Amino acid sequence: MRFTRAALCAVALASVAVPAAASAATAATTAAPAAVPLVRDCDTPGPWTIGTSAVKIRKSPTTSSIAVGVLYKGHRFTVHSSRSGWHYITDLTTGVKGWVSGTYVYREVRMCLD
């Protein structure tokens, strides 16, 4: 019984694998594969965004440092560097530079579904 079940499974797998391999071989010989771009839009990380209504921009990367500005939801900003869960940013709306907590600021993640 066990041998029969194994033999039937092997025959079923072979019948599926042979046509798939044959069609792949004919597709490879008849058409050249499309060139895949090295960098796709879905591979690059998205823009930085704010996950809350407002974030304080601080002079140094600690919660006890002086606030030098506020980054509101919808403001565009550039992240220059990151350290210990903090990001050194420039608010493109006001020009203020400082540190924001990485708890409230994140980068959108994109995924390619090929």
Short mmCIF file of N, CA and C in Angstrom, two decimals:
data_model
loop_
_atom_site.label_atom_id
_atom_site.label_comp_id
_atom_site.label_asym_id
_atom_site.label_seq_id
_atom_site.Cartn_x
_atom_site.Cartn_y
_atom_site.Cartn_z
N MET A 1 0.83 -1.19 0.00
CA MET A 1 0.00 0.00 0.00
C MET A 1 0.87 1.25 0.00
N ARG A 2 1.91 1.23 0.85
CA ARG A 2 2.78 2.38 0.96
C ARG A 2 3.56 2.60 -0.33
N PHE A 3 4.04 1.54 -0.93
CA PHE A 3 4.78 1.65 -2.18
C PHE A 3 3.88 2.18 -3.29
N THR A 4 2.65 1.73 -3.34
CA THR A 4 1.72 2.16 -4.37
C THR A 4 1.44 3.66 -4.25
N ARG A 5 1.25 4.14 -3.02
CA ARG A 5 0.97 5.56 -2.80
C ARG A 5 2.18 6.40 -3.21
N ALA A 6 3.39 5.94 -2.89
CA ALA A 6 4.60 6.67 -3.25
C ALA A 6 4.78 6.68 -4.76
N ALA A 7 4.48 5.54 -5.40
CA ALA A 7 4.63 5.46 -6.85
C ALA A 7 3.63 6.38 -7.54
N LEU A 8 2.41 6.43 -7.05
CA LEU A 8 1.40 7.31 -7.64
C LEU A 8 1.78 8.78 -7.47
N CYS A 9 2.32 9.13 -6.33
CA CYS A 9 2.76 10.51 -6.10
C CYS A 9 3.90 10.88 -7.04
N ALA A 10 4.83 9.95 -7.24
CA ALA A 10 5.95 10.21 -8.14
C ALA A 10 5.48 10.39 -9.58
N VAL A 11 4.52 9.59 -10.01
CA VAL A 11 3.98 9.70 -11.37
C VAL A 11 3.24 11.03 -11.52
N ALA A 12 2.48 11.42 -10.51
CA ALA A 12 1.74 12.68 -10.57
C ALA A 12 2.70 13.87 -10.64
N LEU A 13 3.74 13.85 -9.84
CA LEU A 13 4.72 14.93 -9.88
C LEU A 13 5.46 14.98 -11.20
N ALA A 14 5.80 13.84 -11.74
CA ALA A 14 6.52 13.79 -13.01
C ALA A 14 5.65 14.32 -14.15
N SER A 15 4.36 14.03 -14.11
CA SER A 15 3.48 14.49 -15.18
C SER A 15 3.29 16.00 -15.14
N VAL A 16 3.42 16.59 -13.96
CA VAL A 16 3.31 18.04 -13.84
C VAL A 16 4.62 18.70 -14.19
N ALA A 17 5.74 18.11 -13.80
CA ALA A 17 7.05 18.73 -13.99
C ALA A 17 7.51 18.70 -15.44
N VAL A 18 7.21 17.66 -16.18
CA VAL A 18 7.69 17.53 -17.55
C VAL A 18 7.09 18.61 -18.45
N PRO A 19 5.77 18.84 -18.46
CA PRO A 19 5.24 19.91 -19.32
C PRO A 19 5.74 21.29 -18.91
N ALA A 20 5.92 21.52 -17.63
CA ALA A 20 6.40 22.82 -17.18
C ALA A 20 7.82 23.06 -17.65
N ALA A 21 8.66 22.04 -17.58
CA ALA A 21 10.05 22.17 -18.03
C ALA A 21 10.09 22.35 -19.53
N ALA A 22 9.24 21.64 -20.26
CA ALA A 22 9.23 21.75 -21.71
C ALA A 22 8.77 23.13 -22.15
N SER A 23 7.74 23.67 -21.50
CA SER A 23 7.26 25.00 -21.87
C SER A 23 8.27 26.07 -21.51
N ALA A 24 8.99 25.89 -20.42
CA ALA A 24 10.03 26.85 -20.04
C ALA A 24 11.17 26.82 -21.04
N ALA A 25 11.53 25.64 -21.53
CA ALA A 25 12.62 25.53 -22.49
C ALA A 25 12.23 26.17 -23.82
N THR A 26 11.01 25.95 -24.28
CA THR A 26 10.59 26.56 -25.54
C THR A 26 10.43 28.06 -25.41
N ALA A 27 10.00 28.54 -24.26
CA ALA A 27 9.86 29.98 -24.06
C ALA A 27 11.22 30.64 -24.04
N ALA A 28 12.22 29.97 -23.48
CA ALA A 28 13.57 30.53 -23.42
C ALA A 28 14.20 30.61 -24.79
N THR A 29 13.89 29.65 -25.68
CA THR A 29 14.50 29.65 -27.00
C THR A 29 13.76 30.55 -27.97
N THR A 30 12.48 30.79 -27.77
CA THR A 30 11.72 31.57 -28.74
C THR A 30 11.76 33.07 -28.47
N ALA A 31 11.85 33.48 -27.22
CA ALA A 31 11.82 34.91 -26.91
C ALA A 31 12.93 35.25 -25.95
N ALA A 32 13.55 36.38 -26.21
CA ALA A 32 14.60 36.85 -25.30
C ALA A 32 13.94 37.39 -24.03
N PRO A 33 14.54 37.16 -22.88
CA PRO A 33 13.95 37.67 -21.64
C PRO A 33 13.97 39.20 -21.62
N ALA A 34 12.93 39.76 -21.06
CA ALA A 34 12.85 41.21 -20.97
C ALA A 34 13.91 41.71 -19.99
N ALA A 35 14.49 42.83 -20.34
CA ALA A 35 15.52 43.41 -19.47
C ALA A 35 14.86 43.96 -18.22
N VAL A 36 15.35 43.53 -17.08
CA VAL A 36 14.84 44.02 -15.81
C VAL A 36 15.68 45.21 -15.38
N PRO A 37 15.05 46.35 -15.11
CA PRO A 37 15.85 47.50 -14.70
C PRO A 37 16.56 47.22 -13.38
N LEU A 38 17.75 47.79 -13.22
CA LEU A 38 18.52 47.54 -12.01
C LEU A 38 17.85 48.13 -10.78
N VAL A 39 17.29 49.33 -10.91
CA VAL A 39 16.61 49.97 -9.79
C VAL A 39 15.18 50.26 -10.22
N ARG A 40 14.25 49.63 -9.52
CA ARG A 40 12.84 49.84 -9.83
C ARG A 40 12.24 50.76 -8.78
N ASP A 41 11.16 51.43 -9.11
CA ASP A 41 10.50 52.33 -8.17
C ASP A 41 10.08 51.61 -6.90
N CYS A 42 9.67 50.37 -7.04
CA CYS A 42 9.21 49.65 -5.86
C CYS A 42 10.35 49.18 -4.97
N ASP A 43 11.59 49.20 -5.47
CA ASP A 43 12.75 48.81 -4.67
C ASP A 43 13.28 49.95 -3.81
N THR A 44 13.05 51.18 -4.24
CA THR A 44 13.58 52.32 -3.50
C THR A 44 12.66 52.66 -2.34
N PRO A 45 13.22 53.04 -1.21
CA PRO A 45 12.36 53.40 -0.08
C PRO A 45 11.56 54.66 -0.38
N GLY A 46 10.44 54.75 0.24
CA GLY A 46 9.57 55.90 0.04
C GLY A 46 10.03 57.11 0.82
N PRO A 47 9.26 58.18 0.75
CA PRO A 47 9.64 59.39 1.46
C PRO A 47 9.45 59.25 2.97
N TRP A 48 10.14 60.07 3.72
CA TRP A 48 9.97 60.10 5.17
C TRP A 48 8.65 60.78 5.50
N THR A 49 7.93 60.24 6.47
CA THR A 49 6.66 60.81 6.88
C THR A 49 6.57 60.86 8.40
N ILE A 50 5.58 61.61 8.87
CA ILE A 50 5.36 61.76 10.31
C ILE A 50 4.16 60.91 10.68
N GLY A 51 4.30 60.11 11.74
CA GLY A 51 3.24 59.21 12.16
C GLY A 51 2.30 59.80 13.20
N THR A 52 2.40 61.08 13.51
CA THR A 52 1.55 61.75 14.49
C THR A 52 1.25 63.15 13.99
N SER A 53 0.52 63.93 14.75
CA SER A 53 0.15 65.27 14.27
C SER A 53 1.32 66.25 14.28
N ALA A 54 2.22 66.14 15.25
CA ALA A 54 3.37 67.04 15.33
C ALA A 54 4.49 66.38 16.11
N VAL A 55 5.73 66.77 15.77
CA VAL A 55 6.92 66.25 16.44
C VAL A 55 7.83 67.44 16.74
N LYS A 56 8.39 67.47 17.93
CA LYS A 56 9.33 68.54 18.28
C LYS A 56 10.68 68.27 17.65
N ILE A 57 11.25 69.31 17.08
CA ILE A 57 12.62 69.23 16.56
C ILE A 57 13.52 69.71 17.69
N ARG A 58 14.46 68.88 18.09
CA ARG A 58 15.29 69.20 19.25
C ARG A 58 16.73 69.50 18.84
N LYS A 59 17.42 70.24 19.72
CA LYS A 59 18.80 70.65 19.47
C LYS A 59 19.76 69.46 19.50
N SER A 60 19.52 68.50 20.38
CA SER A 60 20.35 67.30 20.45
C SER A 60 19.44 66.08 20.56
N PRO A 61 19.94 64.87 20.32
CA PRO A 61 19.09 63.68 20.29
C PRO A 61 18.71 63.13 21.67
N THR A 62 18.09 63.96 22.49
CA THR A 62 17.55 63.53 23.78
C THR A 62 16.24 64.25 24.04
N THR A 63 15.37 63.65 24.82
CA THR A 63 14.08 64.27 25.12
C THR A 63 14.23 65.45 26.07
N SER A 64 15.36 65.57 26.74
CA SER A 64 15.55 66.68 27.67
C SER A 64 16.19 67.91 27.01
N SER A 65 16.54 67.83 25.73
CA SER A 65 17.17 68.97 25.07
C SER A 65 16.12 70.00 24.65
N ILE A 66 16.59 71.17 24.29
CA ILE A 66 15.73 72.30 23.93
C ILE A 66 15.06 72.03 22.59
N ALA A 67 13.75 72.36 22.50
CA ALA A 67 13.02 72.26 21.24
C ALA A 67 13.33 73.49 20.40
N VAL A 68 13.75 73.27 19.16
CA VAL A 68 14.08 74.39 18.26
C VAL A 68 13.02 74.60 17.19
N GLY A 69 12.05 73.70 17.13
CA GLY A 69 10.99 73.82 16.14
C GLY A 69 10.01 72.68 16.26
N VAL A 70 9.01 72.74 15.41
CA VAL A 70 7.98 71.70 15.38
C VAL A 70 7.81 71.24 13.94
N LEU A 71 7.73 69.94 13.78
CA LEU A 71 7.53 69.34 12.47
C LEU A 71 6.10 68.82 12.44
N TYR A 72 5.25 69.46 11.64
CA TYR A 72 3.84 69.07 11.57
C TYR A 72 3.62 68.04 10.48
N LYS A 73 2.54 67.30 10.63
CA LYS A 73 2.18 66.30 9.62
C LYS A 73 1.99 67.02 8.28
N GLY A 74 2.59 66.47 7.27
CA GLY A 74 2.50 67.08 5.95
C GLY A 74 3.73 67.90 5.59
N HIS A 75 4.56 68.28 6.57
CA HIS A 75 5.80 68.98 6.26
C HIS A 75 6.75 68.05 5.56
N ARG A 76 7.48 68.59 4.61
CA ARG A 76 8.50 67.80 3.94
C ARG A 76 9.81 68.03 4.65
N PHE A 77 10.59 66.98 4.80
CA PHE A 77 11.87 67.10 5.48
C PHE A 77 12.86 66.10 4.93
N THR A 78 14.12 66.40 5.14
CA THR A 78 15.21 65.55 4.69
C THR A 78 15.92 64.98 5.91
N VAL A 79 16.19 63.70 5.89
CA VAL A 79 16.95 63.07 6.97
C VAL A 79 18.40 62.98 6.51
N HIS A 80 19.30 63.57 7.30
CA HIS A 80 20.72 63.58 6.96
C HIS A 80 21.47 62.41 7.60
N SER A 81 21.13 62.08 8.84
CA SER A 81 21.79 60.97 9.52
C SER A 81 20.87 60.43 10.61
N SER A 82 21.21 59.27 11.11
CA SER A 82 20.45 58.64 12.18
C SER A 82 21.40 58.13 13.24
N ARG A 83 20.95 58.21 14.51
CA ARG A 83 21.79 57.73 15.61
C ARG A 83 20.90 57.39 16.79
N SER A 84 21.01 56.18 17.27
CA SER A 84 20.31 55.72 18.49
C SER A 84 18.81 56.00 18.47
N GLY A 85 18.18 55.76 17.34
CA GLY A 85 16.73 55.96 17.26
C GLY A 85 16.31 57.39 17.02
N TRP A 86 17.25 58.29 16.74
CA TRP A 86 16.96 59.69 16.44
C TRP A 86 17.45 60.00 15.03
N HIS A 87 16.80 60.97 14.38
CA HIS A 87 17.16 61.37 13.02
C HIS A 87 17.49 62.85 12.99
N TYR A 88 18.63 63.20 12.38
CA TYR A 88 18.98 64.60 12.19
C TYR A 88 18.34 65.05 10.89
N ILE A 89 17.46 66.04 10.95
CA ILE A 89 16.64 66.41 9.80
C ILE A 89 16.77 67.90 9.49
N THR A 90 16.30 68.25 8.31
CA THR A 90 16.06 69.63 7.92
C THR A 90 14.62 69.73 7.48
N ASP A 91 13.85 70.59 8.13
CA ASP A 91 12.47 70.84 7.73
C ASP A 91 12.51 71.71 6.49
N LEU A 92 12.06 71.20 5.36
CA LEU A 92 12.14 71.94 4.10
C LEU A 92 11.15 73.09 4.05
N THR A 93 10.14 73.09 4.91
CA THR A 93 9.17 74.18 4.95
C THR A 93 9.74 75.40 5.66
N THR A 94 10.41 75.19 6.79
CA THR A 94 10.92 76.30 7.60
C THR A 94 12.43 76.45 7.57
N GLY A 95 13.15 75.41 7.16
CA GLY A 95 14.60 75.44 7.13
C GLY A 95 15.25 75.09 8.46
N VAL A 96 14.46 74.74 9.47
CA VAL A 96 14.99 74.40 10.79
C VAL A 96 15.69 73.05 10.72
N LYS A 97 16.88 72.97 11.35
CA LYS A 97 17.62 71.71 11.43
C LYS A 97 17.66 71.26 12.88
N GLY A 98 17.56 69.96 13.09
CA GLY A 98 17.63 69.42 14.44
C GLY A 98 17.32 67.94 14.45
N TRP A 99 17.07 67.43 15.65
CA TRP A 99 16.86 66.00 15.85
C TRP A 99 15.40 65.71 16.15
N VAL A 100 14.87 64.64 15.56
CA VAL A 100 13.51 64.16 15.87
C VAL A 100 13.60 62.69 16.25
N SER A 101 12.67 62.26 17.09
CA SER A 101 12.66 60.87 17.53
C SER A 101 12.18 59.96 16.41
N GLY A 102 12.86 58.84 16.25
CA GLY A 102 12.47 57.85 15.25
C GLY A 102 11.18 57.13 15.59
N THR A 103 10.67 57.34 16.80
CA THR A 103 9.40 56.75 17.19
C THR A 103 8.25 57.34 16.39
N TYR A 104 8.37 58.61 16.02
CA TYR A 104 7.29 59.32 15.35
C TYR A 104 7.54 59.58 13.88
N VAL A 105 8.75 59.33 13.42
CA VAL A 105 9.12 59.58 12.03
C VAL A 105 9.54 58.26 11.41
N TYR A 106 9.01 57.96 10.24
CA TYR A 106 9.35 56.69 9.60
C TYR A 106 9.39 56.86 8.10
N ARG A 107 9.93 55.87 7.46
CA ARG A 107 10.02 55.86 6.00
C ARG A 107 9.07 54.82 5.45
N GLU A 108 8.33 55.20 4.44
CA GLU A 108 7.40 54.25 3.83
C GLU A 108 8.18 53.13 3.17
N VAL A 109 7.68 51.92 3.29
CA VAL A 109 8.32 50.75 2.71
C VAL A 109 7.50 50.30 1.52
N ARG A 110 8.18 50.10 0.41
CA ARG A 110 7.52 49.63 -0.81
C ARG A 110 8.00 48.23 -1.11
N MET A 111 7.16 47.46 -1.79
CA MET A 111 7.51 46.09 -2.08
C MET A 111 7.15 45.77 -3.54
N CYS A 112 8.05 45.15 -4.24
CA CYS A 112 7.81 44.73 -5.62
C CYS A 112 7.09 43.38 -5.59
N LEU A 113 6.01 43.29 -6.30
CA LEU A 113 5.26 42.03 -6.39
C LEU A 113 5.34 41.52 -7.82
N ASP A 114 6.45 40.84 -8.12
CA ASP A 114 6.65 40.32 -9.46
C ASP A 114 6.16 38.92 -9.57
#
